[in-house]
Amino acid sequence: MSIHHDERILIFDFGAQYVQLIARRVRELHVFAQIVRADLPASRVKELAPTGIILSGSPHSVYDQGAPTCDPAIFDLGIPILGLCYGMQLTCHLLGGQVKPAKEREFGRAHLQIQKTDHPLMAGLPQETTVWMSHGDQVIDAGGLFTPLASTSTCPIAAVQHQTKPVYGLQFHPEVSHTPLGSILLKNFLYQICGCTGQWKMQSFVRETIDELKTRIGNDRVICGLSGGVDSAVVAALLIKAAGTQVACIFVNNGLLRAGEVESVRETFENHFKADLHVVDAREQFLNALKGVTDPQQKRKLIGHIFIDVFQKEAKNIQGARFLAQGTLYPDVIESGAAADGPAATIKTHHNVGGLPEQLGFELIEPLRDLFKDEVRAMGLELGLPESMVWRHPFPGPGLAVRCLGAVEEAKLNILRQADAIFLDELHKAHLYREVSQAFAVLLPVQTVGVMGDGRTYDSVVALRAVKTDDFMTADWAHLPHEFLSKVSTRIINEVRGVNRVAYDISSKPPATIEWE
Ligand code: XMP
């Protein structure tokens, strides 16, 4: 889905690790940014009519076989273009400059000397400033077509401007925090060079998204799967504002949910948003299928299949539905193909409803696909979702099945739910919930000996897991205060029958993972 913004920056993705960060920095400067595949044809770029273009970095060298490139015609559109790192090298390479491996690879902080401090791109910068470099190649000859604007001791051409086109390049990374004045450079590009006025705000974005959804949906019906998480909740809230009673929300109770989850979904969507909410009670079906299954992959597979089955049955009951909405975020699934302008790569392996819309013959609606998690949260608050839902930690699709190690049984799930609820409750009370990225209890399939009153017990072990992470790809175990852990442990052992021991997981990812499975 493309959203029409008066001011829009297209970011060409050449595979840089920082590409998402560039988009976020641009939005922080109140200009809408959209990441697109690097080979987007100039004709399509013209249609999208961006105010400016940023070419990202890349792990490649422009001379690598199969190195990503862009349509050279984009440089003739008269649209301001800023190439960053590889983006600058490629720009110079395509327009007649010369790129060569540097004598030394430059990686880390460097001192940038600005030769043209009066240049609009450099406005407000001191003559010398720290920048972050990460490159092997560099532009050694600007082909007489580019004016050098800045240098470092090892990189004589560290910033350039084309002499006749609105085309610029920076050899360093203005988007990272190690370039402390980088946001001034980006702001100069957006405001001084592209002429942006910075009207983009979450509020207007929400309004535009709702308008766009209204037009697309018309009088048709839409199905929205709710997972209990923030992404699907935001999608549902957007849809309800756009199409009201034409929207049917499906929430599958698979018997593997945390305590109070069905109630909180009902409270938000039935009571608050007055949505047409279908809670499907499929607990028996899931738990029967999982009986005696101990292998985690097997558990996941079974759960995935049953989910599709249950969802499909319920969706069939919703007469005349044409669309199915999903809360896919930019980092989740990056679609390739002719219809999409997005880069071609598929990342998310944990996607719960993947492939479902096509199988069921629905048209897919993904209103969040250009956004990042923190932006989705801001949108949720703007839409009036409760904070408790907006700030929820992620919860895996297979739910408590991956936290109830060994065979999944109702009795074990009940123990796990109680222990988990105590842990989360105490985190909230101690104002620690938002300090950690994800926290939960795990029930281990072992009994250990304990003593209670005069008797020996032989009961279960609960492990507590809490991590801090930005992207969930790597994570640190959270250093929660000992007094806090002690309180949680005492409460769990006192209040949850069947548990006599609590352990705290002090492993980071990697080599451990966040879930225990
Ligand atoms: P791991 O355990 O791989 O988890 O370090 C990384 C993040 O992914 C979540 N996770 C899942 N999410 N379906 C999901 O929707 C799954 O099967 C699944 N497995 C793990 C996990 O909770 C953590 O946030």
Coordinates of C-alpha atoms and ligand atoms in Angstrom, one line a residue:
M1 CA 0.0 0.0 0.0
S2 CA 1.4 3.4 -0.9
I3 CA 0.5 6.4 1.2
H4 CA 0.5 9.7 -0.5
H5 CA 2.7 12.2 1.3
D6 CA 3.3 15.7 0.1
E7 CA 6.9 15.3 1.2
R8 CA 8.5 12.0 0.9
I9 CA 12.1 10.8 0.8
L10 CA 12.8 7.5 -0.9
I11 CA 15.7 5.5 0.5
F12 CA 17.3 3.2 -1.9
D13 CA 18.3 0.0 -0.1
F14 CA 21.7 -1.4 -1.3
G15 CA 21.8 -3.8 1.6
A16 CA 23.4 -1.6 4.3
Q17 CA 23.0 -2.5 7.9
Y18 CA 22.0 1.1 8.6
V19 CA 19.2 1.5 6.1
Q20 CA 16.4 1.3 8.6
L21 CA 18.2 3.8 10.7
I22 CA 18.4 6.3 7.9
A23 CA 14.6 6.1 7.5
R24 CA 14.1 6.6 11.1
R25 CA 16.4 9.6 11.2
V26 CA 14.5 11.2 8.4
R27 CA 11.1 10.7 10.1
E28 CA 12.6 12.1 13.3
L29 CA 13.1 15.2 11.2
H30 CA 9.4 15.2 10.4
V31 CA 9.7 14.0 6.8
F32 CA 8.1 10.8 5.6
A33 CA 10.7 8.2 4.5
Q34 CA 10.1 5.1 2.6
I35 CA 12.6 2.4 1.9
V36 CA 12.6 1.0 -1.7
R37 CA 14.6 -1.5 -3.6
A38 CA 17.7 -0.1 -5.2
D39 CA 16.8 -1.1 -8.7
L40 CA 13.5 0.8 -8.8
P41 CA 13.2 2.2 -12.4
A42 CA 13.4 5.9 -12.9
S43 CA 9.9 5.9 -14.4
R44 CA 8.5 4.5 -11.1
V45 CA 10.5 7.0 -9.1
K46 CA 9.0 9.8 -11.2
E47 CA 5.5 8.5 -10.4
L48 CA 6.2 8.4 -6.7
A49 CA 7.5 12.0 -7.1
P50 CA 9.7 12.0 -4.0
T51 CA 11.1 15.3 -2.6
G52 CA 14.5 13.7 -2.4
I53 CA 16.4 10.4 -2.6
I54 CA 19.0 8.9 -0.3
L55 CA 21.2 6.1 -1.6
S56 CA 22.2 3.8 1.3
G57 CA 25.5 2.1 2.0
S58 CA 26.2 -1.5 1.1
P59 CA 28.6 -4.3 2.1
H60 CA 29.7 -4.5 -1.6
S61 CA 32.3 -2.7 -3.7
V62 CA 31.0 -1.1 -6.9
Y63 CA 33.4 -3.5 -8.8
D64 CA 32.0 -6.7 -7.2
Q65 CA 30.3 -9.0 -9.6
G66 CA 26.6 -8.6 -9.0
A67 CA 27.1 -5.4 -6.9
P68 CA 23.8 -3.7 -6.5
T69 CA 23.2 -0.7 -8.7
C70 CA 20.4 1.8 -9.5
D71 CA 18.8 3.0 -12.7
P72 CA 21.3 5.8 -13.8
A73 CA 18.4 7.7 -15.2
I74 CA 17.4 8.7 -11.6
F75 CA 20.2 11.2 -11.7
D76 CA 18.5 13.1 -14.5
L77 CA 15.1 13.5 -12.8
G78 CA 16.1 16.8 -11.2
I79 CA 15.3 15.3 -7.8
P80 CA 18.0 15.9 -5.1
I81 CA 20.0 12.8 -4.3
L82 CA 22.3 12.1 -1.4
G83 CA 24.5 9.1 -1.6
L84 CA 25.9 7.7 1.6
C85 CA 29.1 5.6 1.7
Y86 CA 28.5 3.0 -1.1
G87 CA 25.7 5.3 -2.3
M88 CA 28.3 8.1 -2.9
Q89 CA 30.8 5.7 -4.5
L90 CA 28.1 4.3 -6.8
T91 CA 27.0 7.9 -7.7
C92 CA 30.5 9.0 -8.6
H93 CA 31.1 5.7 -10.4
L94 CA 28.0 6.0 -12.5
L95 CA 28.5 9.6 -13.3
G96 CA 32.2 9.4 -14.4
G97 CA 34.3 9.5 -11.3
Q98 CA 36.7 6.9 -10.2
V99 CA 36.4 4.6 -7.2
K100 CA 39.4 2.5 -5.8
P101 CA 40.1 0.4 -2.8
A102 CA 41.6 2.8 -0.2
K103 CA 45.2 2.2 1.0
E104 CA 43.9 1.4 4.4
R105 CA 40.3 0.4 5.1
E106 CA 38.8 3.1 7.2
F107 CA 36.6 1.9 10.1
G108 CA 35.6 3.9 13.1
R109 CA 35.8 7.6 14.1
A110 CA 37.5 10.1 11.8
H111 CA 38.0 13.8 11.8
L112 CA 36.2 15.5 9.0
Q113 CA 37.7 18.8 7.7
I114 CA 35.1 20.8 6.0
Q115 CA 36.4 22.9 3.1
K116 CA 33.1 24.5 2.2
T117 CA 31.5 25.5 5.4
D118 CA 29.2 27.9 3.6
H119 CA 27.7 25.1 1.5
P120 CA 24.0 24.5 2.3
L121 CA 24.7 20.8 3.1
M122 CA 27.3 21.9 5.7
A123 CA 25.3 24.8 7.2
G124 CA 25.7 25.0 11.0
L125 CA 28.7 22.6 11.2
P126 CA 32.1 23.6 12.6
Q127 CA 35.1 23.4 10.3
E128 CA 36.1 20.1 12.0
T129 CA 33.8 17.4 13.3
T130 CA 33.8 13.7 14.1
V131 CA 32.3 11.3 11.7
W132 CA 31.9 7.5 11.5
M133 CA 33.6 5.8 8.6
S134 CA 33.2 2.2 7.5
H135 CA 34.5 1.6 4.0
G136 CA 37.2 -0.2 2.0
D137 CA 36.7 1.7 -1.3
Q138 CA 36.7 5.4 -1.8
V139 CA 36.3 8.0 -4.5
I140 CA 39.8 8.9 -5.7
D141 CA 38.9 11.0 -8.6
A142 CA 35.7 13.0 -8.9
G143 CA 36.0 13.1 -12.6
G144 CA 36.0 16.8 -12.8
L145 CA 32.3 16.7 -12.3
F146 CA 32.0 16.8 -8.6
T147 CA 33.2 19.5 -6.2
P148 CA 34.8 18.1 -3.0
L149 CA 33.3 19.6 0.1
A150 CA 35.2 17.8 2.9
S151 CA 38.1 15.4 3.6
T152 CA 39.6 13.3 6.3
S153 CA 43.3 12.5 6.7
T154 CA 42.9 9.2 4.8
C155 CA 40.0 10.1 2.6
P156 CA 40.7 13.3 0.5
I157 CA 37.2 13.2 -1.0
A158 CA 34.8 12.6 1.9
A159 CA 31.9 14.7 0.7
V160 CA 31.0 15.9 -2.8
Q161 CA 28.5 17.9 -4.8
H162 CA 27.9 17.4 -8.5
Q163 CA 28.6 20.6 -10.5
T164 CA 25.4 20.6 -12.5
K165 CA 23.0 18.2 -10.9
P166 CA 21.4 18.3 -7.4
V167 CA 23.5 15.3 -6.5
Y168 CA 25.5 15.0 -3.3
G169 CA 27.6 12.3 -1.5
L170 CA 29.0 11.6 1.9
Q171 CA 31.6 9.0 2.4
F172 CA 30.7 8.6 6.1
H173 CA 27.5 7.7 7.9
P174 CA 25.6 10.7 9.2
E175 CA 22.7 8.5 10.4
V176 CA 24.7 6.8 13.3
S177 CA 25.1 8.2 16.7
H178 CA 28.9 8.0 16.3
T179 CA 28.5 11.0 13.9
P180 CA 27.3 13.4 16.6
L181 CA 26.4 16.2 14.2
G182 CA 25.0 13.8 11.5
S183 CA 21.4 14.9 12.0
I184 CA 22.4 18.5 11.1
L185 CA 23.7 17.2 7.8
L186 CA 20.6 15.2 7.1
K187 CA 18.4 18.1 8.2
N188 CA 20.4 20.3 5.8
F189 CA 19.8 17.9 3.0
L190 CA 16.1 17.7 3.7
Y191 CA 15.3 21.3 4.5
Q192 CA 18.0 23.3 2.6
I193 CA 18.4 21.2 -0.5
C194 CA 15.2 19.2 -1.0
G195 CA 13.1 22.1 0.4
C196 CA 11.1 20.0 2.8
T197 CA 9.0 21.8 5.4
G198 CA 8.7 19.0 7.9
Q199 CA 5.0 18.6 8.2
W200 CA 5.1 14.9 8.8
K201 CA 3.6 14.0 12.2
M202 CA 2.1 10.8 13.5
Q203 CA -1.2 12.5 13.8
S204 CA -1.4 13.4 10.1
F205 CA 0.1 10.0 9.2
V206 CA -2.7 8.3 11.1
R207 CA -5.3 10.4 9.3
E208 CA -3.8 9.8 5.9
T209 CA -3.6 6.0 6.5
I210 CA -7.2 5.9 7.6
D211 CA -8.3 7.9 4.5
E212 CA -6.3 5.6 2.3
L213 CA -7.8 2.5 3.9
K214 CA -11.3 3.9 3.4
T215 CA -10.7 4.4 -0.3
R216 CA -9.2 1.0 -0.7
I217 CA -11.8 -0.9 1.3
G218 CA -14.9 0.9 -0.1
N219 CA -18.0 -1.1 0.9
D220 CA -16.2 -4.4 1.2
R221 CA -15.6 -6.5 4.3
V222 CA -12.2 -6.9 6.0
I223 CA -11.0 -9.6 8.3
C224 CA -8.3 -8.7 10.8
G225 CA -6.5 -11.4 12.8
L226 CA -5.7 -10.3 16.3
S227 CA -2.8 -11.8 18.2
G228 CA -3.0 -9.9 21.4
G229 CA 0.2 -8.0 20.4
V230 CA 0.5 -4.3 19.6
D231 CA 1.0 -4.6 15.8
S232 CA -2.3 -6.4 15.1
A233 CA -4.1 -4.2 17.7
V234 CA -2.9 -1.1 15.8
V235 CA -4.0 -2.5 12.5
A236 CA -7.4 -3.4 13.9
A237 CA -7.8 0.1 15.4
L238 CA -7.0 1.7 12.1
L239 CA -9.4 -0.5 10.2
I240 CA -12.2 0.1 12.6
K241 CA -11.7 3.8 12.2
A242 CA -11.7 3.4 8.5
A243 CA -14.4 0.9 7.9
G244 CA -16.3 0.4 11.2
T245 CA -18.7 -2.6 11.1
Q246 CA -17.3 -3.9 7.8
V247 CA -14.3 -5.1 9.9
A248 CA -14.4 -8.5 11.6
C249 CA -11.6 -9.3 14.1
I250 CA -10.7 -12.9 14.7
F251 CA -8.9 -13.9 17.9
V252 CA -8.0 -17.5 18.3
N253 CA -7.8 -18.8 21.9
N254 CA -5.4 -21.6 21.4
G255 CA -5.2 -22.5 25.1
L256 CA -1.6 -21.3 25.1
L257 CA -2.3 -17.7 26.1
R258 CA -1.1 -15.9 29.2
A259 CA -3.4 -15.1 32.1
G260 CA -6.1 -12.5 31.3
E261 CA -5.3 -12.3 27.6
V262 CA -8.8 -13.0 26.2
E263 CA -10.3 -10.6 28.7
S264 CA -7.9 -7.8 27.7
V265 CA -8.6 -8.3 24.0
R266 CA -12.4 -8.2 24.7
E267 CA -12.1 -5.2 26.8
T268 CA -10.2 -3.2 24.2
F269 CA -12.0 -4.3 21.0
E270 CA -15.5 -5.2 22.2
N271 CA -16.0 -2.6 24.9
H272 CA -13.8 0.2 23.7
F273 CA -13.8 0.0 19.9
K274 CA -17.2 -1.8 19.6
A275 CA -15.6 -4.1 17.1
D276 CA -17.2 -7.2 15.6
L277 CA -14.9 -9.5 17.6
H278 CA -14.9 -13.3 17.0
V279 CA -13.1 -15.0 19.8
V280 CA -12.7 -18.6 18.7
D281 CA -12.3 -21.1 21.5
A282 CA -10.1 -23.7 20.1
R283 CA -8.4 -24.7 23.3
E284 CA -9.4 -28.3 23.1
Q285 CA -8.3 -28.8 19.5
F286 CA -4.8 -27.4 20.2
L287 CA -4.3 -29.2 23.5
N288 CA -5.5 -32.5 22.2
A289 CA -3.1 -32.2 19.2
L290 CA -0.2 -31.4 21.5
K291 CA -0.8 -34.3 23.9
G292 CA 2.5 -36.1 24.5
V293 CA 4.5 -34.0 22.0
T294 CA 7.8 -32.9 23.4
D295 CA 9.8 -31.9 20.4
P296 CA 9.7 -28.0 20.1
Q297 CA 9.7 -28.0 16.3
Q298 CA 6.9 -30.5 16.2
K299 CA 5.0 -28.4 18.7
R300 CA 5.4 -25.3 16.5
K301 CA 4.4 -27.2 13.3
L302 CA 1.2 -28.6 14.9
I303 CA 0.3 -25.2 16.3
G304 CA 0.9 -23.5 13.0
H305 CA -1.3 -26.0 11.1
I306 CA -4.1 -25.9 13.5
F307 CA -4.1 -22.2 13.6
I308 CA -4.5 -21.9 9.9
D309 CA -7.3 -24.5 10.0
V310 CA -9.2 -22.7 12.8
F311 CA -8.7 -19.3 11.3
Q312 CA -9.8 -20.5 7.9
K313 CA -13.0 -22.0 9.3
E314 CA -13.8 -18.8 11.1
A315 CA -13.0 -16.6 8.1
K316 CA -15.4 -18.7 6.0
N317 CA -18.2 -17.7 8.3
I318 CA -17.6 -14.1 7.6
Q319 CA -19.6 -13.7 4.5
G320 CA -18.3 -11.6 1.6
A321 CA -15.0 -10.7 3.1
R322 CA -12.6 -9.5 0.4
F323 CA -9.5 -8.3 2.4
L324 CA -7.4 -9.8 5.1
A325 CA -5.3 -7.3 7.2
Q326 CA -2.0 -8.1 8.8
G327 CA 0.3 -6.2 11.1
T328 CA 3.5 -6.8 9.0
L329 CA 6.2 -4.3 9.9
Y330 CA 9.1 -3.3 7.7
P331 CA 11.6 -5.5 9.6
D332 CA 9.1 -8.5 9.4
V333 CA 8.5 -9.5 5.9
I334 CA 9.9 -7.6 3.1
E335 CA 7.9 -8.4 0.1
S336 CA 9.5 -8.7 -3.3
G337 CA 7.7 -8.7 -6.7
A338 CA 6.4 -6.4 -9.3
A339 CA 3.7 -4.8 -7.2
A340 CA 5.9 -3.8 -4.3
D341 CA 8.5 -1.1 -4.3
G342 CA 10.1 -2.7 -1.2
P343 CA 13.5 -4.4 -1.3
A344 CA 13.6 -8.1 -2.1
A345 CA 14.4 -10.2 0.9
T346 CA 12.4 -12.2 3.3
I347 CA 13.6 -12.0 6.9
K348 CA 11.1 -13.0 9.5
T349 CA 10.9 -16.7 10.2
H350 CA 8.5 -16.4 13.1
H351 CA 5.7 -14.9 11.1
N352 CA 2.4 -16.5 12.3
V353 CA 0.0 -15.9 9.4
G354 CA 2.5 -16.0 6.6
G355 CA 1.0 -17.2 3.3
L356 CA -2.5 -17.4 4.8
P357 CA -4.2 -14.6 2.9
E358 CA -3.2 -16.0 -0.5
Q359 CA -4.3 -19.5 0.4
L360 CA -7.7 -18.2 1.4
G361 CA -8.0 -16.0 -1.7
F362 CA -8.0 -12.7 0.2
E363 CA -6.4 -9.4 -0.8
L364 CA -3.8 -8.4 1.7
I365 CA -3.8 -5.2 3.6
E366 CA -0.7 -4.2 5.5
P367 CA -1.0 -0.7 6.7
L368 CA 2.2 -0.9 8.9
R369 CA 4.6 -2.3 6.3
D370 CA 6.7 0.9 6.1
L371 CA 7.0 1.4 9.8
F372 CA 9.2 0.4 12.7
K373 CA 8.1 -0.8 16.1
D374 CA 8.4 2.5 18.0
E375 CA 6.5 4.2 15.3
V376 CA 3.7 1.6 15.5
R377 CA 3.6 2.2 19.3
A378 CA 3.3 6.0 18.7
M379 CA 0.5 5.2 16.2
G380 CA -1.3 3.0 18.8
L381 CA -1.3 5.8 21.4
E382 CA -2.6 8.2 18.8
L383 CA -5.4 5.8 18.0
G384 CA -6.4 5.6 21.6
L385 CA -5.2 2.1 22.4
P386 CA -4.5 1.5 26.1
E387 CA -0.9 2.0 27.1
S388 CA -0.9 -1.6 28.5
M389 CA -1.5 -2.9 25.0
V390 CA 0.9 -0.4 23.3
W391 CA 3.8 -1.3 25.5
R392 CA 3.3 -5.0 25.6
H393 CA 6.3 -7.2 25.3
P394 CA 6.3 -9.5 22.2
F395 CA 4.7 -12.9 22.7
P396 CA 5.4 -15.8 20.4
G397 CA 2.7 -17.2 18.2
P398 CA 3.0 -20.7 19.7
G399 CA 2.5 -19.1 23.0
L400 CA 3.1 -20.9 26.2
A401 CA 3.9 -24.1 24.3
V402 CA 7.4 -22.9 23.9
R403 CA 7.7 -22.0 27.6
C404 CA 6.2 -25.2 28.9
L405 CA 9.1 -27.5 28.3
G406 CA 8.4 -31.1 27.5
A407 CA 4.8 -32.2 26.9
V408 CA 2.2 -29.5 27.2
E409 CA -0.6 -30.2 29.6
E410 CA -3.4 -28.1 31.0
A411 CA -2.2 -28.5 34.6
K412 CA 1.3 -27.4 33.7
L413 CA 0.0 -24.5 31.7
N414 CA -2.0 -23.3 34.7
I415 CA 1.1 -23.3 36.9
L416 CA 3.1 -21.5 34.2
R417 CA 0.3 -18.9 33.8
Q418 CA 0.2 -18.1 37.5
A419 CA 4.0 -17.8 37.8
D420 CA 4.2 -15.7 34.7
A421 CA 1.4 -13.4 35.9
I422 CA 3.2 -12.8 39.2
F423 CA 6.5 -12.0 37.5
L424 CA 4.8 -9.5 35.2
D425 CA 2.7 -8.0 38.0
E426 CA 5.8 -7.4 40.1
L427 CA 7.6 -5.9 37.1
H428 CA 4.8 -3.4 36.6
K429 CA 4.6 -2.5 40.2
A430 CA 8.4 -1.9 40.4
H431 CA 8.2 0.2 37.2
L432 CA 10.6 -2.3 35.6
Y433 CA 8.3 -3.7 32.8
R434 CA 9.3 -1.0 30.3
E435 CA 12.9 -1.2 31.3
V436 CA 13.1 -4.7 29.8
S437 CA 12.3 -5.8 26.3
Q438 CA 10.7 -9.1 27.1
A439 CA 10.1 -11.0 30.4
F440 CA 8.4 -14.2 31.1
A441 CA 8.4 -17.4 33.2
V442 CA 9.3 -20.9 31.9
L443 CA 8.2 -24.2 33.4
L444 CA 10.9 -26.8 33.4
P445 CA 10.1 -30.5 33.0
V446 CA 12.0 -31.5 36.1
Q447 CA 11.0 -32.0 39.7
T448 CA 13.4 -31.1 42.5
V449 CA 13.3 -31.7 46.2
G450 CA 12.3 -29.0 48.6
V451 CA 11.1 -28.7 52.2
M452 CA 7.8 -27.1 53.2
G453 CA 6.8 -27.1 56.8
D454 CA 7.7 -30.5 58.1
G455 CA 7.5 -32.3 54.9
R456 CA 9.6 -32.9 51.8
T457 CA 8.2 -31.7 48.5
Y458 CA 9.1 -32.9 45.0
D459 CA 7.9 -30.1 42.8
S460 CA 8.5 -28.1 39.7
V461 CA 11.1 -25.5 38.8
V462 CA 10.2 -22.2 37.3
A463 CA 12.8 -20.2 35.4
L464 CA 12.5 -16.5 35.0
R465 CA 13.8 -14.8 31.8
A466 CA 14.1 -11.1 31.2
V467 CA 16.2 -9.6 28.4
K468 CA 17.1 -6.2 27.1
T469 CA 17.5 -5.9 23.3
D470 CA 16.9 -3.4 20.5
D471 CA 16.2 -5.9 17.7
F472 CA 15.7 -9.3 19.4
M473 CA 18.5 -10.7 17.2
T474 CA 20.9 -10.3 20.1
A475 CA 19.9 -9.7 23.7
D476 CA 21.4 -9.2 27.1
W477 CA 20.0 -10.8 30.2
A478 CA 18.4 -8.0 32.3
H479 CA 20.3 -7.2 35.5
L480 CA 17.2 -7.0 37.7
P481 CA 17.7 -6.0 41.3
H482 CA 18.3 -9.0 43.7
E483 CA 15.6 -7.7 46.1
F484 CA 13.1 -7.6 43.3
L485 CA 14.0 -11.2 42.2
S486 CA 13.8 -12.3 45.7
K487 CA 10.3 -10.9 46.1
V488 CA 9.1 -12.6 42.8
S489 CA 10.6 -15.9 43.9
T490 CA 8.9 -15.7 47.3
R491 CA 5.6 -14.9 45.8
I492 CA 5.7 -17.6 43.2
I493 CA 6.7 -20.3 45.7
N494 CA 4.1 -19.2 48.2
E495 CA 1.3 -18.6 45.8
V496 CA 1.7 -21.2 43.0
R497 CA 1.1 -24.8 44.1
G498 CA 3.4 -27.2 42.5
V499 CA 6.5 -24.9 42.4
N500 CA 9.2 -25.1 45.0
R501 CA 12.2 -23.5 43.2
V502 CA 12.7 -20.4 41.1
A503 CA 15.8 -19.8 39.0
Y504 CA 16.8 -16.7 37.0
D505 CA 18.3 -17.1 33.6
I506 CA 21.6 -15.2 33.2
S507 CA 22.4 -16.1 29.6
S508 CA 22.7 -13.7 26.8
K509 CA 21.7 -14.2 23.1
P510 CA 23.8 -15.5 21.5
P511 CA 24.7 -18.2 22.4
A512 CA 21.4 -18.7 24.2
T513 CA 18.1 -17.7 22.6
I514 CA 15.4 -15.6 24.3
E515 CA 12.9 -18.5 24.4
W516 CA 13.8 -21.8 26.1
E517 CA 11.5 -24.0 23.9
Ligands
XMP1 P1 14.5 -16.4 20.1 O1 14.0 -17.3 21.1 O2 14.6 -16.9 18.8 O3 13.3 -15.3 20.0 O4 15.7 -15.6 20.6 C1 13.4 -14.0 19.4 C2 12.1 -13.3 19.5 O5 11.1 -14.0 18.7 C3 10.0 -14.5 19.5 N1 9.6 -15.8 19.0 C4 8.5 -16.1 18.3 N2 7.6 -15.3 17.8 N3 6.5 -17.1 16.8 C5 6.5 -15.8 17.1 O6 5.6 -15.0 16.7 C6 7.4 -18.0 17.2 O7 7.4 -19.2 16.9 C7 8.5 -17.4 18.0 N4 9.6 -18.0 18.5 C8 10.3 -17.0 19.2 C9 10.6 -14.5 20.9 O8 9.5 -14.4 21.9 C10 11.5 -13.3 20.9 O9 10.8 -12.1 21.0

